[in-house]
C-alpha cells in the first residue's frame, strides 16, 4: 500500500525582541520600538511594513539583521522563497553571529528543493554553533526529503537531545524509522510526540501509517478516526483510511472515504486511482474506468492509471483496449508487471508471438517471476512450440508450485 511521507516544517526561528534591541530614534529615519514590536510579533502585511521600517532605519546592524531575518520569515510563510533567501542573506551579512538567519536560509533553500545549498547552510551553522538544535533538525529534514533516512536519523537524534520537546523532530525521526521498516521505533517516536502535545494530530496520522504497514488495520483505522474526528477535512487521513478499508475488503466504506477525499481534493490523481481500484474490486468496472480516466487526465505522465484501466478493460474482456492501455503504461515506465499484463492480454487476443515477446521482457526485469514464466509457457504451447512451453511451465512451478492453479 502506498503511503505518504510527511515531513514537518522546521521551526521558523524568530529573533527580534524589543527588550534586547536598543531604542531607535524617533526621527532621522528611526523606526522606533513600536516598529520593532510589530516586526517581531505581527503577521503578514503589518509585519512586512514594520520590519521594512526597521531595515531602513538607522538602527544598529544587529537590530537590522534581526529585522531582515523576521521579514524573511514572513516571506517564507507566504511561499515567496526568493525574497526570503535574499532577506536571510542580508541578515547574515549584517551579523555573522545570527545563526538563526543561517538556519532559516537553509530552510528556505530546502523548501525550494535546493538541497545541496541547504546542506551547506546547515553544515556551516552546526560548525559555528554545534549546540543549535534547529540546524540539526533542518539538516535531518533535508536528508529525509532526499530519501536518505540513514543520515537523517543521527541528526534528529542530535536535535532531540538538544531539545527533547521538539515534536517535529520526533515525528520526522519516526518517519525516517518507518521508511527503513523499523516500525516499532517509529511508533515509539510518534507516541513520545503525543505525550508532549496530545492535540498535535500528525503523530496520530503517521502512527496510522505505521500500523497499516505492520498489518494492523484496526489500529490504523482508530488513528485515522481520531484525526478525522478532529479535522474532518484531512484528505490524507480520509484517503489512507479508505486504503485500509480496501485492504480489509470493505469496499463500501473505502469508496465512501475516497469520495469524501475527492470532494476536498478533486485534482488528486492518486485518490481517483484508489477509488477506481475499489470500484473494480467491487465489480463496478464502468465506474472504475471513469475514475482511471480522470486519474490519467490529471497525471498523464504516470503509468498507474493506464495500467489499472487496462486491467479493468481486461476484466470486461475488451482485449484491444486493454492492450493499448498496457502499452501506454509501458511507454511511461517499462516494468515486469506491465509487460506481464500486456502479454496475458495478447494471449487472450490470440496474439501469441507478441505475448511471448512481452513475457521475455518481463523476465528480463524479474527472472524469478513465476507467473510470467508460466504464461510464456502457455503462449508457446498455443504457438505450437509445445516442448519449450512445457519447459517454461515446469520451471515456473519450481519457483511457485501453485502458479497457474
GROMACS .gro file of C-alpha atoms in nm:
model
  405
    1UNK     CA    1   0.000   0.000   0.000
    2UNK     CA    2   0.137   0.341  -0.091
    3UNK     CA    3   0.185   0.582   0.197
    4UNK     CA    4   0.264   0.947   0.208
    5UNK     CA    5   0.584   1.056   0.376
    6UNK     CA    6   0.516   1.362   0.587
    7UNK     CA    7   0.794   1.598   0.687
    8UNK     CA    8   0.701   1.855   0.947
    9UNK     CA    9   0.826   2.201   0.859
   10UNK     CA   10   1.133   2.308   1.055
   11UNK     CA   11   1.082   2.560   1.333
   12UNK     CA   12   1.094   2.915   1.195
   13UNK     CA   13   1.318   3.096   1.439
   14UNK     CA   14   1.222   3.450   1.548
   15UNK     CA   15   1.498   3.673   1.673
   16UNK     CA   16   1.394   4.031   1.717
   17UNK     CA   17   1.298   4.134   2.071
   18UNK     CA   18   1.204   4.482   2.192
   19UNK     CA   19   1.376   4.404   2.523
   20UNK     CA   20   1.709   4.311   2.361
   21UNK     CA   21   1.702   4.569   2.081
   22UNK     CA   22   1.813   4.925   2.154
   23UNK     CA   23   1.568   5.213   2.135
   24UNK     CA   24   1.561   5.361   1.789
   25UNK     CA   25   1.547   5.735   1.732
   26UNK     CA   26   1.204   5.869   1.652
   27UNK     CA   27   1.327   6.087   1.370
   28UNK     CA   28   1.601   6.086   1.111
   29UNK     CA   29   1.485   5.757   0.964
   30UNK     CA   30   1.449   5.583   1.302
   31UNK     CA   31   1.177   5.320   1.323
   32UNK     CA   32   1.107   5.325   1.697
   33UNK     CA   33   1.026   5.042   1.936
   34UNK     CA   34   0.670   5.016   1.804
   35UNK     CA   35   0.807   4.900   1.469
   36UNK     CA   36   1.038   4.657   1.647
   37UNK     CA   37   0.747   4.505   1.838
   38UNK     CA   38   0.534   4.471   1.524
   39UNK     CA   39   0.825   4.328   1.325
   40UNK     CA   40   0.866   4.065   1.595
   41UNK     CA   41   0.503   3.986   1.674
   42UNK     CA   42   0.279   4.084   1.383
   43UNK     CA   43   0.192   3.876   1.078
   44UNK     CA   44   0.155   3.940   0.707
   45UNK     CA   45   0.144   4.293   0.573
   46UNK     CA   46   0.179   4.457   0.916
   47UNK     CA   47   0.496   4.263   0.990
   48UNK     CA   48   0.640   4.331   0.645
   49UNK     CA   49   0.580   4.704   0.684
   50UNK     CA   50   0.722   4.715   1.037
   51UNK     CA   51   1.031   4.511   0.954
   52UNK     CA   52   1.093   4.727   0.647
   53UNK     CA   53   1.083   5.041   0.866
   54UNK     CA   54   1.344   4.890   1.096
   55UNK     CA   55   1.559   4.779   0.800
   56UNK     CA   56   1.551   5.131   0.651
   57UNK     CA   57   1.620   5.297   0.988
   58UNK     CA   58   1.949   5.400   1.145
   59UNK     CA   59   1.932   5.109   1.390
   60UNK     CA   60   2.239   4.910   1.483
   61UNK     CA   61   2.343   4.639   1.236
   62UNK     CA   62   2.243   4.362   1.477
   63UNK     CA   63   1.891   4.505   1.505
   64UNK     CA   64   1.858   4.546   1.127
   65UNK     CA   65   1.992   4.191   1.087
   66UNK     CA   66   1.711   4.067   1.308
   67UNK     CA   67   1.458   4.268   1.110
   68UNK     CA   68   1.582   4.115   0.783
   69UNK     CA   69   1.555   3.772   0.945
   70UNK     CA   70   1.196   3.831   1.058
   71UNK     CA   71   1.088   3.979   0.726
   72UNK     CA   72   1.244   3.676   0.559
   73UNK     CA   73   1.028   3.455   0.782
   74UNK     CA   74   0.715   3.637   0.666
   75UNK     CA   75   0.816   3.583   0.304
   76UNK     CA   76   0.892   3.219   0.383
   77UNK     CA   77   0.544   3.165   0.528
   78UNK     CA   78   0.396   3.331   0.220
   79UNK     CA   79   0.590   3.096  -0.008
   80UNK     CA   80   0.800   3.377  -0.156
   81UNK     CA   81   1.121   3.181  -0.127
   82UNK     CA   82   1.342   3.405  -0.342
   83UNK     CA   83   1.268   3.711  -0.126
   84UNK     CA   84   1.307   3.503   0.188
   85UNK     CA   85   1.655   3.387   0.084
   86UNK     CA   86   1.753   3.744  -0.011
   87UNK     CA   87   1.650   3.873   0.334
   88UNK     CA   88   1.830   3.592   0.516
   89UNK     CA   89   2.139   3.676   0.306
   90UNK     CA   90   2.123   4.034   0.428
   91UNK     CA   91   2.058   3.928   0.787
   92UNK     CA   92   2.366   3.711   0.792
   93UNK     CA   93   2.583   3.968   0.615
   94UNK     CA   94   2.493   4.228   0.879
   95UNK     CA   95   2.556   3.994   1.172
   96UNK     CA   96   2.768   3.683   1.129
   97UNK     CA   97   2.660   3.570   1.476
   98UNK     CA   98   2.300   3.550   1.360
   99UNK     CA   99   2.289   3.171   1.336
  100UNK     CA  100   1.910   3.173   1.312
  101UNK     CA  101   1.931   3.362   0.982
  102UNK     CA  102   2.172   3.100   0.851
  103UNK     CA  103   1.941   2.815   0.960
  104UNK     CA  104   1.636   2.992   0.816
  105UNK     CA  105   1.816   3.045   0.486
  106UNK     CA  106   1.882   2.672   0.482
  107UNK     CA  107   1.513   2.611   0.547
  108UNK     CA  108   1.411   2.837   0.258
  109UNK     CA  109   1.654   2.663   0.023
  110UNK     CA  110   1.526   2.326   0.142
  111UNK     CA  111   1.165   2.426   0.071
  112UNK     CA  112   1.277   2.540  -0.275
  113UNK     CA  113   1.426   2.195  -0.340
  114UNK     CA  114   1.785   2.324  -0.346
  115UNK     CA  115   1.903   2.055  -0.108
  116UNK     CA  116   2.276   2.087  -0.169
  117UNK     CA  117   2.271   2.460  -0.092
  118UNK     CA  118   2.055   2.399   0.216
  119UNK     CA  119   2.305   2.146   0.348
  120UNK     CA  120   2.587   2.398   0.306
  121UNK     CA  121   2.400   2.642   0.532
  122UNK     CA  122   2.313   2.381   0.794
  123UNK     CA  123   2.670   2.249   0.797
  124UNK     CA  124   2.805   2.599   0.847
  125UNK     CA  125   2.555   2.668   1.126
  126UNK     CA  126   2.650   2.344   1.305
  127UNK     CA  127   3.020   2.424   1.273
  128UNK     CA  128   2.965   2.770   1.429
  129UNK     CA  129   2.704   2.664   1.687
  130UNK     CA  130   2.723   2.288   1.749
  131UNK     CA  131   2.450   2.307   2.014
  132UNK     CA  132   2.191   2.461   1.782
  133UNK     CA  133   1.909   2.207   1.756
  134UNK     CA  134   1.744   2.390   1.465
  135UNK     CA  135   2.045   2.335   1.240
  136UNK     CA  136   2.050   1.961   1.309
  137UNK     CA  137   1.674   1.944   1.258
  138UNK     CA  138   1.693   2.128   0.926
  139UNK     CA  139   1.977   1.912   0.800
  140UNK     CA  140   1.787   1.598   0.901
  141UNK     CA  141   1.475   1.721   0.721
  142UNK     CA  142   1.682   1.778   0.409
  143UNK     CA  143   1.827   1.428   0.420
  144UNK     CA  144   1.478   1.287   0.468
  145UNK     CA  145   1.341   1.484   0.173
  146UNK     CA  146   1.630   1.347  -0.034
  147UNK     CA  147   1.523   0.994   0.060
  148UNK     CA  148   1.820   0.936   0.289
  149UNK     CA  149   1.675   0.830   0.628
  150UNK     CA  150   2.005   0.669   0.730
  151UNK     CA  151   2.175   1.009   0.751
  152UNK     CA  152   1.864   1.187   0.878
  153UNK     CA  153   1.828   0.978   1.195
  154UNK     CA  154   2.158   1.078   1.365
  155UNK     CA  155   2.077   1.445   1.306
  156UNK     CA  156   1.729   1.401   1.452
  157UNK     CA  157   1.897   1.229   1.747
  158UNK     CA  158   2.110   1.541   1.799
  159UNK     CA  159   1.816   1.779   1.756
  160UNK     CA  160   1.609   1.584   2.010
  161UNK     CA  161   1.898   1.555   2.255
  162UNK     CA  162   1.937   1.935   2.244
  163UNK     CA  163   1.559   1.998   2.251
  164UNK     CA  164   1.375   1.696   2.398
  165UNK     CA  165   1.033   1.855   2.343
  166UNK     CA  166   1.084   1.911   1.970
  167UNK     CA  167   0.774   1.726   1.849
  168UNK     CA  168   0.853   1.794   1.484
  169UNK     CA  169   1.192   1.623   1.513
  170UNK     CA  170   1.034   1.328   1.696
  171UNK     CA  171   0.766   1.283   1.429
  172UNK     CA  172   1.015   1.313   1.145
  173UNK     CA  173   1.260   1.072   1.308
  174UNK     CA  174   0.962   0.838   1.334
  175UNK     CA  175   0.905   0.880   0.961
  176UNK     CA  176   1.271   0.801   0.895
  177UNK     CA  177   1.239   0.483   1.102
  178UNK     CA  178   0.915   0.393   0.920
  179UNK     CA  179   1.079   0.433   0.580
  180UNK     CA  180   1.354   0.197   0.699
  181UNK     CA  181   1.093  -0.054   0.813
  182UNK     CA  182   1.172  -0.006   1.184
  183UNK     CA  183   0.805   0.032   1.267
  184UNK     CA  184   0.821  -0.018   1.644
  185UNK     CA  185   1.082   0.258   1.676
  186UNK     CA  186   0.867   0.480   1.457
  187UNK     CA  187   0.560   0.421   1.673
  188UNK     CA  188   0.762   0.493   1.988
  189UNK     CA  189   0.864   0.833   1.848
  190UNK     CA  190   0.510   0.921   1.745
  191UNK     CA  191   0.389   0.833   2.094
  192UNK     CA  192   0.658   1.048   2.257
  193UNK     CA  193   0.535   1.340   2.046
  194UNK     CA  194   0.174   1.267   2.150
  195UNK     CA  195   0.270   1.280   2.519
  196UNK     CA  196   0.430   1.621   2.469
  197UNK     CA  197   0.130   1.761   2.279
  198UNK     CA  198  -0.183   1.547   2.272
  199UNK     CA  199  -0.355   1.795   2.037
  200UNK     CA  200  -0.088   1.752   1.769
  201UNK     CA  201  -0.256   1.539   1.501
  202UNK     CA  202   0.041   1.448   1.279
  203UNK     CA  203   0.177   1.177   1.515
  204UNK     CA  204  -0.163   1.004   1.509
  205UNK     CA  205  -0.173   1.021   1.131
  206UNK     CA  206   0.177   0.883   1.098
  207UNK     CA  207   0.118   0.613   1.357
  208UNK     CA  208  -0.181   0.510   1.147
  209UNK     CA  209   0.053   0.469   0.851
  210UNK     CA  210   0.290   0.261   1.063
  211UNK     CA  211   0.011   0.035   1.192
  212UNK     CA  212  -0.109  -0.016   0.835
  213UNK     CA  213   0.246  -0.107   0.733
  214UNK     CA  214   0.261  -0.354   1.025
  215UNK     CA  215  -0.057  -0.523   0.907
  216UNK     CA  216  -0.264  -0.395   1.200
  217UNK     CA  217  -0.551  -0.232   1.010
  218UNK     CA  218  -0.788  -0.184   1.304
  219UNK     CA  219  -0.527   0.016   1.496
  220UNK     CA  220  -0.456   0.217   1.180
  221UNK     CA  221  -0.825   0.294   1.136
  222UNK     CA  222  -0.853   0.401   1.500
  223UNK     CA  223  -0.573   0.654   1.449
  224UNK     CA  224  -0.722   0.784   1.126
  225UNK     CA  225  -1.059   0.811   1.303
  226UNK     CA  226  -0.902   1.032   1.570
  227UNK     CA  227  -0.752   1.261   1.308
  228UNK     CA  228  -1.075   1.283   1.108
  229UNK     CA  229  -1.286   1.347   1.418
  230UNK     CA  230  -1.065   1.649   1.496
  231UNK     CA  231  -1.022   1.757   1.133
  232UNK     CA  232  -1.299   1.632   0.905
  233UNK     CA  233  -1.124   1.782   0.601
  234UNK     CA  234  -0.796   1.595   0.645
  235UNK     CA  235  -0.752   1.447   0.299
  236UNK     CA  236  -0.454   1.229   0.392
  237UNK     CA  237  -0.642   1.063   0.678
  238UNK     CA  238  -0.954   1.005   0.464
  239UNK     CA  239  -0.752   0.869   0.170
  240UNK     CA  240  -0.543   0.635   0.382
  241UNK     CA  241  -0.839   0.515   0.589
  242UNK     CA  242  -1.002   0.431   0.257
  243UNK     CA  243  -0.693   0.235   0.155
  244UNK     CA  244  -0.702   0.036   0.478
  245UNK     CA  245  -1.073  -0.035   0.436
  246UNK     CA  246  -0.997  -0.157   0.083
  247UNK     CA  247  -0.723  -0.384   0.215
  248UNK     CA  248  -0.976  -0.526   0.461
  249UNK     CA  249  -1.219  -0.590   0.174
  250UNK     CA  250  -1.469  -0.330   0.296
  251UNK     CA  251  -1.516  -0.165  -0.042
  252UNK     CA  252  -1.831   0.027   0.052
  253UNK     CA  253  -1.651   0.219   0.327
  254UNK     CA  254  -1.342   0.256   0.111
  255UNK     CA  255  -1.544   0.406  -0.175
  256UNK     CA  256  -1.721   0.641   0.068
  257UNK     CA  257  -1.392   0.769   0.212
  258UNK     CA  258  -1.233   0.806  -0.130
  259UNK     CA  259  -1.538   1.007  -0.234
  260UNK     CA  260  -1.505   1.239   0.065
  261UNK     CA  261  -1.135   1.286  -0.011
  262UNK     CA  262  -1.209   1.362  -0.377
  263UNK     CA  263  -1.467   1.624  -0.279
  264UNK     CA  264  -1.195   1.800  -0.078
  265UNK     CA  265  -0.912   1.749  -0.330
  266UNK     CA  266  -1.067   1.695  -0.674
  267UNK     CA  267  -0.738   1.721  -0.863
  268UNK     CA  268  -0.553   1.444  -0.680
  269UNK     CA  269  -0.496   1.162  -0.927
  270UNK     CA  270  -0.395   0.908  -0.659
  271UNK     CA  271  -0.733   0.930  -0.487
  272UNK     CA  272  -0.910   0.856  -0.815
  273UNK     CA  273  -0.676   0.560  -0.861
  274UNK     CA  274  -0.766   0.430  -0.517
  275UNK     CA  275  -1.138   0.464  -0.572
  276UNK     CA  276  -1.107   0.311  -0.919
  277UNK     CA  277  -0.933   0.010  -0.768
  278UNK     CA  278  -1.210  -0.021  -0.508
  279UNK     CA  279  -1.480   0.001  -0.775
  280UNK     CA  280  -1.301  -0.266  -0.978
  281UNK     CA  281  -1.269  -0.493  -0.676
  282UNK     CA  282  -1.642  -0.441  -0.623
  283UNK     CA  283  -1.713  -0.544  -0.983
  284UNK     CA  284  -1.824  -0.195  -1.091
  285UNK     CA  285  -1.599  -0.178  -1.394
  286UNK     CA  286  -1.758   0.120  -1.567
  287UNK     CA  287  -1.716   0.341  -1.261
  288UNK     CA  288  -1.362   0.209  -1.221
  289UNK     CA  289  -1.279   0.303  -1.580
  290UNK     CA  290  -1.429   0.651  -1.529
  291UNK     CA  291  -1.203   0.706  -1.227
  292UNK     CA  292  -0.899   0.580  -1.414
  293UNK     CA  293  -0.990   0.816  -1.700
  294UNK     CA  294  -0.986   1.105  -1.455
  295UNK     CA  295  -0.660   0.991  -1.297
  296UNK     CA  296  -0.497   0.969  -1.640
  297UNK     CA  297  -0.615   1.318  -1.732
  298UNK     CA  298  -0.476   1.461  -1.407
  299UNK     CA  299  -0.143   1.278  -1.434
  300UNK     CA  300  -0.087   1.188  -1.800
  301UNK     CA  301   0.282   1.118  -1.740
  302UNK     CA  302   0.214   0.849  -1.479
  303UNK     CA  303   0.179   0.480  -1.573
  304UNK     CA  304  -0.059   0.367  -1.298
  305UNK     CA  305  -0.386   0.500  -1.439
  306UNK     CA  306  -0.318   0.337  -1.777
  307UNK     CA  307  -0.212   0.007  -1.624
  308UNK     CA  308  -0.515  -0.006  -1.395
  309UNK     CA  309  -0.757   0.097  -1.668
  310UNK     CA  310  -0.605  -0.175  -1.884
  311UNK     CA  311  -0.681  -0.423  -1.607
  312UNK     CA  312  -1.043  -0.302  -1.595
  313UNK     CA  313  -1.080  -0.338  -1.971
  314UNK     CA  314  -0.928  -0.686  -1.945
  315UNK     CA  315  -1.184  -0.775  -1.679
  316UNK     CA  316  -1.452  -0.670  -1.929
  317UNK     CA  317  -1.291  -0.885  -2.200
  318UNK     CA  318  -1.205  -0.577  -2.410
  319UNK     CA  319  -0.862  -0.704  -2.503
  320UNK     CA  320  -0.776  -0.442  -2.765
  321UNK     CA  321  -0.831  -0.154  -2.524
  322UNK     CA  322  -0.650  -0.342  -2.252
  323UNK     CA  323  -0.350  -0.397  -2.481
  324UNK     CA  324  -0.349  -0.029  -2.578
  325UNK     CA  325  -0.355   0.087  -2.215
  326UNK     CA  326  -0.085  -0.155  -2.103
  327UNK     CA  327   0.122  -0.023  -2.394
  328UNK     CA  328   0.076   0.334  -2.269
  329UNK     CA  329   0.187   0.225  -1.921
  330UNK     CA  330   0.497   0.060  -2.070
  331UNK     CA  331   0.584   0.378  -2.264
  332UNK     CA  332   0.581   0.574  -1.941
  333UNK     CA  333   0.753   0.322  -1.717
  334UNK     CA  334   0.853  -0.019  -1.850
  335UNK     CA  335   0.807  -0.278  -1.577
  336UNK     CA  336   0.778  -0.654  -1.540
  337UNK     CA  337   0.416  -0.617  -1.427
  338UNK     CA  338   0.309  -0.406  -1.724
  339UNK     CA  339   0.478  -0.637  -1.974
  340UNK     CA  340   0.322  -0.934  -1.797
  341UNK     CA  341  -0.023  -0.774  -1.809
  342UNK     CA  342   0.003  -0.695  -2.179
  343UNK     CA  343   0.144  -1.039  -2.250
  344UNK     CA  344  -0.160  -1.202  -2.088
  345UNK     CA  345  -0.393  -0.973  -2.286
  346UNK     CA  346  -0.212  -1.078  -2.605
  347UNK     CA  347  -0.274  -1.444  -2.511
  348UNK     CA  348  -0.643  -1.372  -2.464
  349UNK     CA  349  -0.647  -1.192  -2.801
  350UNK     CA  350  -0.476  -1.490  -2.969
  351UNK     CA  351  -0.158  -1.296  -3.048
  352UNK     CA  352   0.087  -1.550  -2.912
  353UNK     CA  353   0.409  -1.425  -3.073
  354UNK     CA  354   0.358  -1.079  -2.924
  355UNK     CA  355   0.270  -1.236  -2.590
  356UNK     CA  356   0.597  -1.431  -2.586
  357UNK     CA  357   0.796  -1.112  -2.656
  358UNK     CA  358   0.627  -0.935  -2.366
  359UNK     CA  359   0.693  -1.220  -2.125
  360UNK     CA  360   1.056  -1.221  -2.241
  361UNK     CA  361   1.073  -0.853  -2.144
  362UNK     CA  362   0.903  -0.920  -1.811
  363UNK     CA  363   1.150  -1.197  -1.730
  364UNK     CA  364   1.447  -0.976  -1.823
  365UNK     CA  365   1.332  -0.741  -1.550
  366UNK     CA  366   1.234  -1.009  -1.300
  367UNK     CA  367   1.381  -1.353  -1.379
  368UNK     CA  368   1.206  -1.509  -1.078
  369UNK     CA  369   0.857  -1.400  -1.192
  370UNK     CA  370   0.685  -1.740  -1.185
  371UNK     CA  371   0.362  -1.607  -1.336
  372UNK     CA  372   0.536  -1.450  -1.636
  373UNK     CA  373   0.732  -1.772  -1.690
  374UNK     CA  374   0.415  -1.983  -1.666
  375UNK     CA  375   0.223  -1.757  -1.904
  376UNK     CA  376   0.509  -1.759  -2.152
  377UNK     CA  377   0.487  -2.136  -2.143
  378UNK     CA  378   0.114  -2.121  -2.218
  379UNK     CA  379   0.178  -1.877  -2.505
  380UNK     CA  380   0.445  -2.108  -2.650
  381UNK     CA  381   0.213  -2.407  -2.624
  382UNK     CA  382  -0.055  -2.218  -2.814
  383UNK     CA  383   0.203  -2.112  -3.072
  384UNK     CA  384   0.282  -2.484  -3.132
  385UNK     CA  385   0.617  -2.469  -2.951
  386UNK     CA  386   0.500  -2.734  -2.706
  387UNK     CA  387   0.837  -2.866  -2.572
  388UNK     CA  388   0.965  -2.518  -2.488
  389UNK     CA  389   0.627  -2.422  -2.345
  390UNK     CA  390   0.620  -2.730  -2.124
  391UNK     CA  391   0.970  -2.650  -2.001
  392UNK     CA  392   0.860  -2.299  -1.900
  393UNK     CA  393   0.561  -2.437  -1.711
  394UNK     CA  394   0.781  -2.686  -1.522
  395UNK     CA  395   1.034  -2.416  -1.433
  396UNK     CA  396   0.756  -2.181  -1.321
  397UNK     CA  397   0.615  -2.445  -1.085
  398UNK     CA  398   0.958  -2.500  -0.938
  399UNK     CA  399   0.951  -2.133  -0.843
  400UNK     CA  400   0.588  -2.141  -0.728
  401UNK     CA  401   0.407  -2.476  -0.705
  402UNK     CA  402   0.068  -2.301  -0.709
  403UNK     CA  403   0.122  -2.088  -1.018
  404UNK     CA  404  -0.149  -2.136  -1.279
  405UNK     CA  405  -0.379  -2.323  -1.038
   0.00000   0.00000   0.00000
